[in-house]
GROMACS .gro file of C-alpha atoms in nm:
model
  474
    1MET     CA    1  -2.823   5.693  -4.916
    2ILE     CA    2  -2.519   5.492  -5.022
    3CYS     CA    3  -2.425   5.423  -4.657
    4ALA     CA    4  -2.776   5.296  -4.576
    5GLU     CA    5  -2.772   5.066  -4.878
    6ALA     CA    6  -2.430   4.934  -4.779
    7GLN     CA    7  -2.553   4.861  -4.428
    8ARG     CA    8  -2.850   4.664  -4.562
    9VAL     CA    9  -2.622   4.461  -4.788
   10TRP     CA   10  -2.383   4.394  -4.500
   11GLN     CA   11  -2.674   4.285  -4.276
   12LYS     CA   12  -2.800   4.045  -4.544
   13LEU     CA   13  -2.452   3.901  -4.585
   14GLY     CA   14  -2.431   3.840  -4.212
   15ASP     CA   15  -2.771   3.670  -4.212
   16VAL     CA   16  -2.665   3.442  -4.498
   17GLN     CA   17  -2.344   3.348  -4.314
   18GLU     CA   18  -2.542   3.265  -4.003
   19ILE     CA   19  -2.791   3.051  -4.197
   20PHE     CA   20  -2.503   2.872  -4.368
   21HIS     CA   21  -2.335   2.804  -4.033
   22LYS     CA   22  -2.655   2.665  -3.877
   23ARG     CA   23  -2.708   2.440  -4.178
   24GLN     CA   24  -2.348   2.320  -4.153
   25VAL     CA   25  -2.395   2.232  -3.785
   26SER     CA   26  -2.716   2.041  -3.863
   27LEU     CA   27  -2.546   1.838  -4.133
   28LEU     CA   28  -2.257   1.755  -3.904
   29LYS     CA   29  -2.500   1.634  -3.636
   30LEU     CA   30  -2.685   1.425  -3.891
   31ALA     CA   31  -2.360   1.267  -4.013
   32ALA     CA   32  -2.249   1.199  -3.657
   33LYS     CA   33  -2.553   0.977  -3.596
   34GLN     CA   34  -2.428   0.734  -3.862
   35THR     CA   35  -2.090   0.679  -3.702
   36ARG     CA   36  -2.014   0.381  -3.482
   37PRO     CA   37  -2.016   0.415  -3.100
   38VAL     CA   38  -1.731   0.611  -2.950
   39GLN     CA   39  -1.461   0.389  -2.801
   40PRO     CA   40  -1.301   0.474  -2.464
   41VAL     CA   41  -0.969   0.598  -2.602
   42ALA     CA   42  -0.779   0.923  -2.583
   43PRO     CA   43  -0.925   1.198  -2.803
   44HIS     CA   44  -0.763   1.227  -3.143
   45PRO     CA   45  -0.729   1.594  -3.235
   46GLU     CA   46  -0.800   1.689  -3.593
   47SER     CA   47  -0.478   1.741  -3.785
   48SER     CA   48  -0.629   2.024  -3.988
   49PRO     CA   49  -0.915   2.189  -3.796
   50LYS     CA   50  -1.182   2.352  -4.010
   51TRP     CA   51  -1.241   2.701  -3.886
   52VAL     CA   52  -1.596   2.836  -3.882
   53SER     CA   53  -1.688   3.173  -4.029
   54PRO     CA   54  -1.542   3.494  -3.884
   55LYS     CA   55  -1.882   3.595  -3.745
   56ALA     CA   56  -1.927   3.263  -3.567
   57SER     CA   57  -1.572   3.281  -3.433
   58GLN     CA   58  -1.632   3.625  -3.288
   59ARG     CA   59  -1.963   3.517  -3.139
   60SER     CA   60  -1.814   3.208  -2.972
   61ALA     CA   61  -1.525   3.412  -2.837
   62LEU     CA   62  -1.760   3.597  -2.606
   63ALA     CA   63  -1.810   3.288  -2.392
   64PRO     CA   64  -1.517   3.184  -2.171
   65ALA     CA   65  -1.365   2.842  -2.220
   66GLN     CA   66  -1.499   2.571  -1.993
   67LYS     CA   67  -1.256   2.455  -1.729
   68THR     CA   68  -1.278   2.097  -1.615
   69PRO     CA   69  -1.243   2.051  -1.239
   70GLU     CA   70  -0.984   1.778  -1.293
   71GLU     CA   71  -0.758   1.999  -1.507
   72PRO     CA   72  -0.779   2.363  -1.396
   73TYR     CA   73  -0.599   2.631  -1.596
   74THR     CA   74  -0.411   2.780  -1.303
   75GLU     CA   75  -0.120   2.590  -1.150
   76THR     CA   76   0.035   2.692  -0.823
   77ALA     CA   77   0.412   2.692  -0.758
   78SER     CA   78   0.469   2.719  -1.129
   79HIS     CA   79   0.846   2.723  -1.111
   80ALA     CA   80   0.891   2.436  -0.862
   81ILE     CA   81   1.077   2.160  -1.047
   82GLU     CA   82   0.960   1.890  -0.804
   83LYS     CA   83   0.595   1.968  -0.873
   84GLU     CA   84   0.657   1.969  -1.247
   85GLU     CA   85   0.809   1.620  -1.230
   86ALA     CA   86   0.531   1.477  -1.012
   87GLU     CA   87   0.261   1.625  -1.234
   88THR     CA   88   0.430   1.492  -1.548
   89GLU     CA   89   0.452   1.140  -1.406
   90ALA     CA   90   0.082   1.145  -1.313
   91GLU     CA   91  -0.018   1.263  -1.659
   92VAL     CA   92   0.203   1.000  -1.823
   93LYS     CA   93   0.012   0.728  -1.636
   94ASN     CA   94  -0.314   0.881  -1.754
   95GLU     CA   95  -0.186   0.899  -2.112
   96ASP     CA   96  -0.076   0.536  -2.096
   97ALA     CA   97  -0.418   0.430  -1.969
   98LEU     CA   98  -0.607   0.621  -2.237
   99GLY     CA   99  -0.363   0.613  -2.528
  100SER     CA  100  -0.300   0.238  -2.536
  101GLY     CA  101  -0.632   0.160  -2.702
  102PRO     CA  102  -0.676   0.097  -3.075
  103SER     CA  103  -0.662   0.389  -3.312
  104ARG     CA  104  -1.004   0.485  -3.441
  105GLU     CA  105  -0.859   0.607  -3.767
  106ASN     CA  106  -0.663   0.294  -3.858
  107PRO     CA  107  -0.877  -0.013  -3.944
  108GLU     CA  108  -0.570  -0.235  -3.978
  109VAL     CA  109  -0.468  -0.166  -3.621
  110GLU     CA  110  -0.824  -0.242  -3.505
  111ARG     CA  111  -0.815  -0.576  -3.683
  112SER     CA  112  -0.482  -0.659  -3.522
  113ASP     CA  113  -0.640  -0.611  -3.180
  114SER     CA  114  -0.839  -0.927  -3.234
  115GLU     CA  115  -0.529  -1.134  -3.306
  116GLU     CA  116  -0.449  -1.390  -3.043
  117GLY     CA  117  -0.110  -1.518  -2.942
  118LEU     CA  118   0.081  -1.203  -3.037
  119PRO     CA  119   0.428  -1.221  -2.875
  120PRO     CA  120   0.491  -0.971  -2.592
  121ALA     CA  121   0.764  -0.793  -2.789
  122ARG     CA  122   0.528  -0.737  -3.084
  123ARG     CA  123   0.262  -0.599  -2.851
  124ILE     CA  124   0.513  -0.353  -2.705
  125ILE     CA  125   0.620  -0.238  -3.052
  126ARG     CA  126   0.257  -0.204  -3.157
  127ASP     CA  127   0.186   0.006  -2.848
  128LEU     CA  128   0.487   0.222  -2.933
  129LEU     CA  129   0.368   0.278  -3.290
  130GLU     CA  130   0.007   0.354  -3.192
  131THR     CA  131   0.103   0.607  -2.926
  132GLU     CA  132   0.364   0.759  -3.159
  133GLU     CA  133   0.094   0.830  -3.418
  134ILE     CA  134  -0.129   0.985  -3.151
  135TYR     CA  135   0.161   1.197  -3.026
  136ILE     CA  136   0.234   1.326  -3.377
  137LYS     CA  137  -0.132   1.413  -3.434
  138GLU     CA  138  -0.144   1.604  -3.105
  139ILE     CA  139   0.161   1.810  -3.197
  140LYS     CA  140   0.014   1.876  -3.540
  141SER     CA  141  -0.310   1.990  -3.379
  142ILE     CA  142  -0.117   2.250  -3.177
  143ILE     CA  143   0.049   2.382  -3.493
  144ASP     CA  144  -0.272   2.388  -3.700
  145GLY     CA  145  -0.507   2.483  -3.419
  146TYR     CA  146  -0.308   2.739  -3.219
  147ILE     CA  147  -0.005   2.865  -3.413
  148THR     CA  148  -0.143   2.899  -3.767
  149PRO     CA  149  -0.466   3.081  -3.667
  150MET     CA  150  -0.260   3.358  -3.506
  151ASP     CA  151  -0.222   3.494  -3.860
  152PHE     CA  152  -0.598   3.498  -3.925
  153ILE     CA  153  -0.713   3.856  -3.960
  154TRP     CA  154  -1.053   3.795  -3.797
  155LEU     CA  155  -0.882   3.660  -3.479
  156LYS     CA  156  -0.624   3.937  -3.437
  157HIS     CA  157  -0.843   4.131  -3.194
  158LEU     CA  158  -0.857   3.827  -2.962
  159ILE     CA  159  -0.477   3.805  -2.925
  160PRO     CA  160  -0.315   4.029  -2.660
  161ASP     CA  161   0.009   4.205  -2.749
  162VAL     CA  162   0.216   4.005  -2.499
  163LEU     CA  163   0.107   3.683  -2.673
  164GLN     CA  164   0.156   3.819  -3.024
  165ASN     CA  165   0.507   3.940  -2.938
  166ASN     CA  166   0.611   3.618  -2.759
  167LYS     CA  167   0.444   3.341  -2.959
  168ASP     CA  168   0.786   3.193  -3.043
  169LEU     CA  169   0.860   3.161  -2.671
  170LEU     CA  170   0.522   3.002  -2.602
  171PHE     CA  171   0.559   2.726  -2.860
  172GLY     CA  172   0.938   2.693  -2.869
  173ASN     CA  173   1.067   2.448  -3.129
  174ILE     CA  174   0.754   2.232  -3.131
  175ALA     CA  175   0.742   2.254  -3.511
  176GLU     CA  176   1.092   2.103  -3.519
  177LEU     CA  177   0.972   1.818  -3.296
  178TYR     CA  178   0.685   1.753  -3.535
  179GLU     CA  179   0.907   1.745  -3.844
  180PHE     CA  180   1.151   1.505  -3.678
  181HIS     CA  181   0.886   1.260  -3.558
  182HIS     CA  182   0.665   1.281  -3.867
  183ARG     CA  183   0.936   1.262  -4.132
  184THR     CA  184   1.208   1.057  -3.963
  185PHE     CA  185   1.144   0.885  -3.632
  186LEU     CA  186   0.803   0.729  -3.708
  187LYS     CA  187   0.940   0.576  -4.028
  188GLU     CA  188   1.233   0.428  -3.836
  189LEU     CA  189   0.999   0.286  -3.572
  190GLU     CA  190   0.772   0.130  -3.836
  191LYS     CA  191   1.068  -0.078  -3.956
  192CYS     CA  192   1.069  -0.243  -3.611
  193ALA     CA  193   0.709  -0.370  -3.634
  194GLU     CA  194   0.820  -0.710  -3.762
  195ASN     CA  195   1.174  -0.683  -3.628
  196PRO     CA  196   1.171  -0.585  -3.256
  197GLU     CA  197   1.545  -0.634  -3.218
  198ALA     CA  198   1.599  -0.333  -3.447
  199LEU     CA  199   1.437  -0.095  -3.195
  200ALA     CA  200   1.753  -0.041  -2.991
  201HIS     CA  201   1.949   0.056  -3.301
  202CYS     CA  202   1.672   0.299  -3.394
  203PHE     CA  203   1.720   0.498  -3.071
  204LEU     CA  204   2.098   0.480  -3.090
  205LYS     CA  205   2.094   0.599  -3.451
  206GLN     CA  206   1.877   0.902  -3.363
  207LYS     CA  207   2.069   0.992  -3.046
  208GLU     CA  208   2.193   1.327  -3.176
  209ASP     CA  209   1.862   1.427  -3.335
  210LEU     CA  210   1.679   1.355  -3.009
  211GLN     CA  211   1.875   1.640  -2.849
  212ILE     CA  212   1.610   1.879  -2.986
  213TYR     CA  213   1.420   1.781  -2.670
  214PHE     CA  214   1.683   1.960  -2.462
  215LYS     CA  215   1.619   2.278  -2.657
  216TYR     CA  216   1.244   2.237  -2.607
  217HIS     CA  217   1.272   2.189  -2.231
  218GLU     CA  218   1.520   2.473  -2.200
  219ASN     CA  219   1.245   2.704  -2.329
  220LEU     CA  220   0.956   2.538  -2.141
  221PRO     CA  221   0.969   2.758  -1.826
  222ARG     CA  222   0.955   3.071  -2.042
  223ALA     CA  223   0.661   2.920  -2.230
  224LYS     CA  224   0.483   2.859  -1.902
  225ALA     CA  225   0.536   3.220  -1.794
  226ILE     CA  226   0.372   3.343  -2.116
  227TRP     CA  227   0.090   3.093  -2.075
  228GLU     CA  228   0.015   3.198  -1.717
  229GLU     CA  229  -0.008   3.559  -1.824
  230CYS     CA  230  -0.235   3.495  -2.124
  231GLN     CA  231  -0.425   3.174  -2.042
  232ASP     CA  232  -0.759   3.350  -1.991
  233CYS     CA  233  -0.756   3.538  -2.322
  234ALA     CA  234  -1.046   3.467  -2.559
  235TYR     CA  235  -0.815   3.340  -2.835
  236PHE     CA  236  -0.721   3.025  -2.644
  237GLY     CA  237  -1.088   2.954  -2.573
  238VAL     CA  238  -1.177   2.981  -2.941
  239CYS     CA  239  -0.891   2.750  -3.043
  240GLN     CA  240  -0.965   2.493  -2.774
  241ARG     CA  241  -1.333   2.468  -2.874
  242GLN     CA  242  -1.245   2.455  -3.243
  243LEU     CA  243  -1.012   2.160  -3.179
  244ASP     CA  244  -1.256   1.999  -2.936
  245HIS     CA  245  -0.971   1.956  -2.689
  246SER     CA  246  -1.069   1.854  -2.338
  247LEU     CA  247  -0.750   2.002  -2.190
  248PRO     CA  248  -0.603   2.353  -2.217
  249LEU     CA  249  -0.307   2.427  -2.440
  250PHE     CA  250  -0.026   2.398  -2.187
  251LYS     CA  251  -0.122   2.040  -2.101
  252TYR     CA  252  -0.048   1.952  -2.463
  253LEU     CA  253   0.277   2.149  -2.451
  254ARG     CA  254   0.383   1.908  -2.176
  255ARG     CA  255   0.335   1.606  -2.404
  256PRO     CA  256   0.703   1.596  -2.518
  257SER     CA  257   0.810   1.542  -2.155
  258GLN     CA  258   0.559   1.261  -2.122
  259ARG     CA  259   0.668   1.106  -2.451
  260LEU     CA  260   1.025   1.062  -2.331
  261ARG     CA  261   0.891   0.884  -2.022
  262LYS     CA  262   0.686   0.658  -2.250
  263TYR     CA  263   0.998   0.559  -2.445
  264GLN     CA  264   1.171   0.481  -2.117
  265THR     CA  265   0.882   0.261  -1.999
  266LEU     CA  266   0.859   0.065  -2.325
  267LEU     CA  267   1.234   0.003  -2.344
  268LYS     CA  268   1.231  -0.123  -1.985
  269SER     CA  269   0.943  -0.354  -2.073
  270LEU     CA  270   1.145  -0.505  -2.357
  271LEU     CA  271   1.443  -0.556  -2.129
  272ASP     CA  272   1.225  -0.738  -1.876
  273LEU     CA  273   1.121  -0.998  -2.134
  274GLU     CA  274   1.296  -1.335  -2.160
  275PRO     CA  275   1.529  -1.271  -2.454
  276ALA     CA  276   1.531  -1.620  -2.603
  277GLU     CA  277   1.159  -1.687  -2.572
  278ASP     CA  278   0.963  -1.360  -2.594
  279LEU     CA  279   1.180  -1.153  -2.826
  280GLU     CA  280   1.182  -1.426  -3.092
  281ILE     CA  281   1.526  -1.344  -3.221
  282ASP     CA  282   1.581  -1.619  -3.475
  283THR     CA  283   1.957  -1.630  -3.502
  284GLY     CA  284   2.004  -1.999  -3.570
  285ASP     CA  285   1.933  -1.959  -3.940
  286LEU     CA  286   2.213  -1.706  -3.963
  287ASP     CA  287   2.486  -1.955  -3.886
  288GLY     CA  288   2.318  -2.295  -3.913
  289SER     CA  289   2.320  -2.351  -3.539
  290HIS     CA  290   2.016  -2.399  -3.316
  291THR     CA  291   2.193  -2.504  -2.999
  292GLU     CA  292   2.037  -2.369  -2.682
  293ASN     CA  293   2.360  -2.232  -2.541
  294GLY     CA  294   2.532  -2.153  -2.870
  295PRO     CA  295   2.527  -1.852  -3.105
  296LYS     CA  296   2.155  -1.787  -3.038
  297ARG     CA  297   2.217  -1.707  -2.671
  298THR     CA  298   2.520  -1.497  -2.768
  299LYS     CA  299   2.304  -1.300  -3.008
  300ASP     CA  300   2.037  -1.255  -2.737
  301SER     CA  301   2.301  -1.117  -2.501
  302ALA     CA  302   2.425  -0.876  -2.765
  303PHE     CA  303   2.070  -0.756  -2.829
  304SER     CA  304   2.007  -0.706  -2.455
  305ALA     CA  305   2.329  -0.506  -2.427
  306GLU     CA  306   2.228  -0.285  -2.720
  307LEU     CA  307   1.881  -0.241  -2.572
  308GLN     CA  308   2.038  -0.138  -2.243
  309ARG     CA  309   2.248   0.126  -2.423
  310ALA     CA  310   1.933   0.259  -2.592
  311LEU     CA  311   1.763   0.284  -2.254
  312GLU     CA  312   2.063   0.471  -2.116
  313VAL     CA  313   2.041   0.717  -2.408
  314VAL     CA  314   1.675   0.791  -2.329
  315GLU     CA  315   1.734   0.815  -1.953
  316ALA     CA  316   2.030   1.049  -2.007
  317LEU     CA  317   1.810   1.264  -2.231
  318ILE     CA  318   1.538   1.275  -1.964
  319GLN     CA  319   1.792   1.379  -1.702
  320SER     CA  320   1.934   1.641  -1.936
  321CYS     CA  321   1.587   1.785  -1.999
  322GLU     CA  322   1.513   1.798  -1.628
  323LEU     CA  323   1.838   1.981  -1.565
  324ALA     CA  324   1.756   2.218  -1.850
  325LEU     CA  325   1.454   2.329  -1.651
  326GLY     CA  326   1.695   2.429  -1.376
  327LEU     CA  327   1.877   2.663  -1.613
  328ALA     CA  328   1.560   2.870  -1.633
  329ALA     CA  329   1.645   3.010  -1.289
  330VAL     CA  330   1.976   3.151  -1.421
  331ALA     CA  331   1.957   3.519  -1.518
  332GLY     CA  332   2.191   3.644  -1.790
  333CYS     CA  333   2.263   3.296  -1.925
  334PRO     CA  334   2.427   3.324  -2.273
  335ALA     CA  335   2.207   3.229  -2.566
  336ASP     CA  336   2.478   3.001  -2.711
  337ILE     CA  337   2.509   2.789  -2.397
  338GLY     CA  338   2.372   2.498  -2.597
  339ASN     CA  339   2.708   2.482  -2.777
  340LEU     CA  340   2.857   2.334  -2.460
  341GLY     CA  341   2.676   2.008  -2.531
  342GLN     CA  342   2.465   1.793  -2.302
  343LEU     CA  343   2.406   1.907  -1.945
  344LEU     CA  344   2.545   1.634  -1.717
  345LEU     CA  345   2.555   1.756  -1.356
  346HIS     CA  346   2.472   2.060  -1.149
  347GLY     CA  347   2.488   2.146  -0.782
  348PRO     CA  348   2.598   2.395  -0.511
  349PHE     CA  349   2.964   2.449  -0.425
  350SER     CA  350   3.175   2.673  -0.205
  351VAL     CA  351   3.439   2.826  -0.432
  352TRP     CA  352   3.772   2.995  -0.354
  353THR     CA  353   3.936   3.180  -0.644
  354VAL     CA  354   4.315   3.192  -0.625
  355HIS     CA  355   4.511   3.433  -0.846
  356LYS     CA  356   4.873   3.345  -0.911
  357GLU     CA  357   5.015   3.694  -0.848
  358ARG     CA  358   4.794   3.797  -0.556
  359TYR     CA  359   4.776   3.515  -0.301
  360LYS     CA  360   4.967   3.207  -0.199
  361MET     CA  361   4.788   2.876  -0.200
  362LYS     CA  362   4.833   2.828   0.176
  363ASP     CA  363   4.654   3.156   0.244
  364PHE     CA  364   4.339   3.094   0.042
  365MET     CA  365   4.146   2.952   0.339
  366ARG     CA  366   4.166   3.291   0.513
  367PHE     CA  367   3.904   3.424   0.275
  368LYS     CA  368   3.534   3.350   0.284
  369PRO     CA  369   3.434   3.131  -0.012
  370SER     CA  370   3.177   3.236  -0.268
  371GLN     CA  371   2.859   3.032  -0.293
  372ARG     CA  372   2.814   2.917  -0.649
  373ARG     CA  373   2.588   2.682  -0.842
  374ILE     CA  374   2.795   2.502  -1.102
  375TYR     CA  375   2.665   2.334  -1.417
  376LEU     CA  376   2.880   2.070  -1.587
  377PHE     CA  377   2.830   2.031  -1.962
  378GLU     CA  378   3.011   1.802  -2.203
  379ARG     CA  379   3.242   2.084  -2.309
  380GLY     CA  380   3.235   2.339  -2.028
  381LEU     CA  381   3.167   2.450  -1.670
  382VAL     CA  382   2.921   2.732  -1.595
  383PHE     CA  383   2.950   2.922  -1.264
  384CYS     CA  384   2.639   3.098  -1.132
  385LYS     CA  385   2.598   3.327  -0.834
  386VAL     CA  386   2.328   3.240  -0.582
  387ARG     CA  387   2.092   3.538  -0.569
  388MET     CA  388   1.813   3.375  -0.367
  389GLU     CA  389   1.791   3.031  -0.210
  390PRO     CA  390   1.472   2.825  -0.255
  391GLY     CA  391   1.203   2.950  -0.018
  392GLY     CA  392   0.999   2.743   0.224
  393GLN     CA  393   0.672   2.850   0.061
  394GLY     CA  394   0.750   2.729  -0.289
  395LEU     CA  395   0.952   3.034  -0.391
  396PRO     CA  396   1.204   2.933  -0.662
  397ALA     CA  397   1.578   2.971  -0.634
  398GLN     CA  398   1.736   3.245  -0.843
  399TYR     CA  399   2.087   3.258  -0.989
  400SER     CA  400   2.286   3.490  -1.211
  401PHE     CA  401   2.545   3.385  -1.467
  402LYS     CA  402   2.907   3.460  -1.368
  403LYS     CA  403   3.147   3.281  -1.601
  404CYS     CA  404   3.196   2.991  -1.837
  405LEU     CA  405   3.514   2.780  -1.850
  406LYS     CA  406   3.576   2.554  -2.149
  407LEU     CA  407   3.710   2.212  -2.052
  408THR     CA  408   3.984   2.230  -2.314
  409THR     CA  409   4.147   2.510  -2.109
  410LEU     CA  410   4.133   2.332  -1.770
  411LEU     CA  411   4.330   2.094  -1.551
  412ILE     CA  412   4.203   1.923  -1.234
  413ARG     CA  413   4.371   1.760  -0.937
  414GLN     CA  414   4.282   1.629  -0.595
  415LEU     CA  415   4.401   1.809  -0.283
  416GLY     CA  416   4.592   1.670   0.014
  417ARG     CA  417   4.485   1.556   0.357
  418GLY     CA  418   4.194   1.730   0.522
  419SER     CA  419   4.036   1.809   0.186
  420SER     CA  420   3.802   1.514   0.135
  421LYS     CA  421   3.529   1.740  -0.004
  422LYS     CA  422   3.753   1.961  -0.217
  423PHE     CA  423   3.927   1.946  -0.552
  424GLU     CA  424   4.109   2.200  -0.767
  425ILE     CA  425   4.039   2.333  -1.115
  426ALA     CA  426   4.309   2.542  -1.281
  427ASN     CA  427   4.356   2.721  -1.611
  428LYS     CA  428   4.634   2.570  -1.818
  429ASN     CA  429   4.800   2.911  -1.828
  430GLY     CA  430   4.834   2.893  -1.449
  431LEU     CA  431   4.698   3.243  -1.389
  432GLU     CA  432   4.388   3.137  -1.197
  433LYS     CA  433   4.282   2.841  -0.984
  434TYR     CA  434   3.951   2.746  -0.827
  435ILE     CA  435   3.910   2.537  -0.514
  436LEU     CA  436   3.569   2.370  -0.514
  437GLN     CA  437   3.415   2.224  -0.199
  438ALA     CA  438   3.114   1.995  -0.238
  439ALA     CA  439   2.851   1.915   0.023
  440SER     CA  440   2.993   1.564   0.075
  441LYS     CA  441   3.281   1.339  -0.023
  442GLU     CA  442   3.049   1.130  -0.243
  443ILE     CA  443   2.947   1.436  -0.445
  444ARG     CA  444   3.312   1.541  -0.477
  445ASP     CA  445   3.408   1.195  -0.603
  446CYS     CA  446   3.123   1.193  -0.856
  447TRP     CA  447   3.219   1.532  -1.001
  448PHE     CA  448   3.591   1.457  -1.003
  449SER     CA  449   3.534   1.126  -1.182
  450GLU     CA  450   3.304   1.281  -1.444
  451LEU     CA  451   3.540   1.573  -1.506
  452SER     CA  452   3.838   1.339  -1.538
  453LYS     CA  453   3.661   1.128  -1.802
  454LEU     CA  454   3.555   1.435  -1.998
  455LEU     CA  455   3.905   1.586  -1.994
  456MET     CA  456   4.058   1.255  -2.098
  457THR     CA  457   3.812   1.218  -2.385
  458GLN     CA  458   3.877   1.571  -2.509
  459GLN     CA  459   4.254   1.524  -2.486
  460ASP     CA  460   4.227   1.210  -2.699
  461SER     CA  461   4.014   1.401  -2.952
  462VAL     CA  462   4.276   1.676  -2.976
  463LYS     CA  463   4.551   1.419  -3.025
  464ASP     CA  464   4.354   1.246  -3.300
  465PHE     CA  465   4.295   1.581  -3.470
  466ARG     CA  466   4.664   1.669  -3.459
  467PHE     CA  467   4.759   1.324  -3.584
  468LYS     CA  468   4.519   1.344  -3.880
  469LYS     CA  469   4.605   1.705  -3.965
  470PRO     CA  470   4.817   1.710  -4.285
  471LEU     CA  471   5.168   1.846  -4.258
  472PRO     CA  472   5.240   2.172  -4.441
  473LEU     CA  473   5.424   2.143  -4.767
  474SER     CA  474   5.790   2.246  -4.748
   0.00000   0.00000   0.00000
């Protein structure tokens, strides 16, 4: 008797929830009719999506998410770096075309669209600010719409174990990206709205903090592996419909890559402007001089040089992130490899290892060299064994970690005649030497030059440290 009564009460509760949900939908439709026409801009995801009732969520989960023919869920050759780069560039162009319109949620920006005669530099800064706000909202929508609901009890049954156990790998440090852009970087960029010449300093000031993008891209291949295994689960369909996103989750996880490209494009656009005319850098009032070839032009040149350095910072970060994707093919890579600093170069080498007590230098060519892929960081060299070369059918290369050499323990030197592609790396203790042969003389010269500069810089740092170190009291 009690069980039957409980079932009737439960059924009535479900009916009330369903009636409430239908009424809520009707009110939303009625309110939508009073809004102004939709403008052709990129969709703005809700920062805090309102989740429907548990019963409605379960009912909607039964239907699979719609897949648009332009953006299918499945991507072939998932680990091919070349395809990743080409796809990112195409999506950046699409983002630029859609995201450059006025923000629907900011009336002041809409009013500024009607202003005539806005200098080119101001338009570029305005574009930067508008797209920055959209970017932050998109990241927030991932956090609120995909990460937070994973703790909702009524959605637990929609989440497979592999997703529940690897959600940190899927989303990486995207929350850290959001905090940086929302709390720090956007505020710095807003200071440039009326002062375009401050933009370069903004990027230079945040150079170290922007390295969180390297960490994000280092994890991105692992995130993609989790996504490809779980992309058809009902949970993602529920979240995508709740957010009203037109694209699946992983397309939004690629936004950080596209954002770096956007910074690069906007900085190049500023550099292409005529500094004295379009940038409107009023420097004459600073020193009382308005001469055409005087302090104003000098100030313009200084600004262009600083802007060029900012562009180099962003381009170096993009290159570092692209190389970080290559580290995903290295098995057994230490977790603390990020302590070696920025990734600068990587490439294949033939390597001879010479032990001081075992072989003479003149005999090392008797032995077959080992094929290694070497990664050059700011503070170290990483040697990786080639396990499988890239295949002709899109199969990715595979490597395994062998050793790491800190630059503070190394010396380098060029070899004699007949060694145009080779150079030597040796431990300072003299116990072991490595002869590296590049694919060409140009590659050898590039690596030797970069290593020389790094070693010189680190030697100067050690000298400064020793000079500043206080002497012990006698």
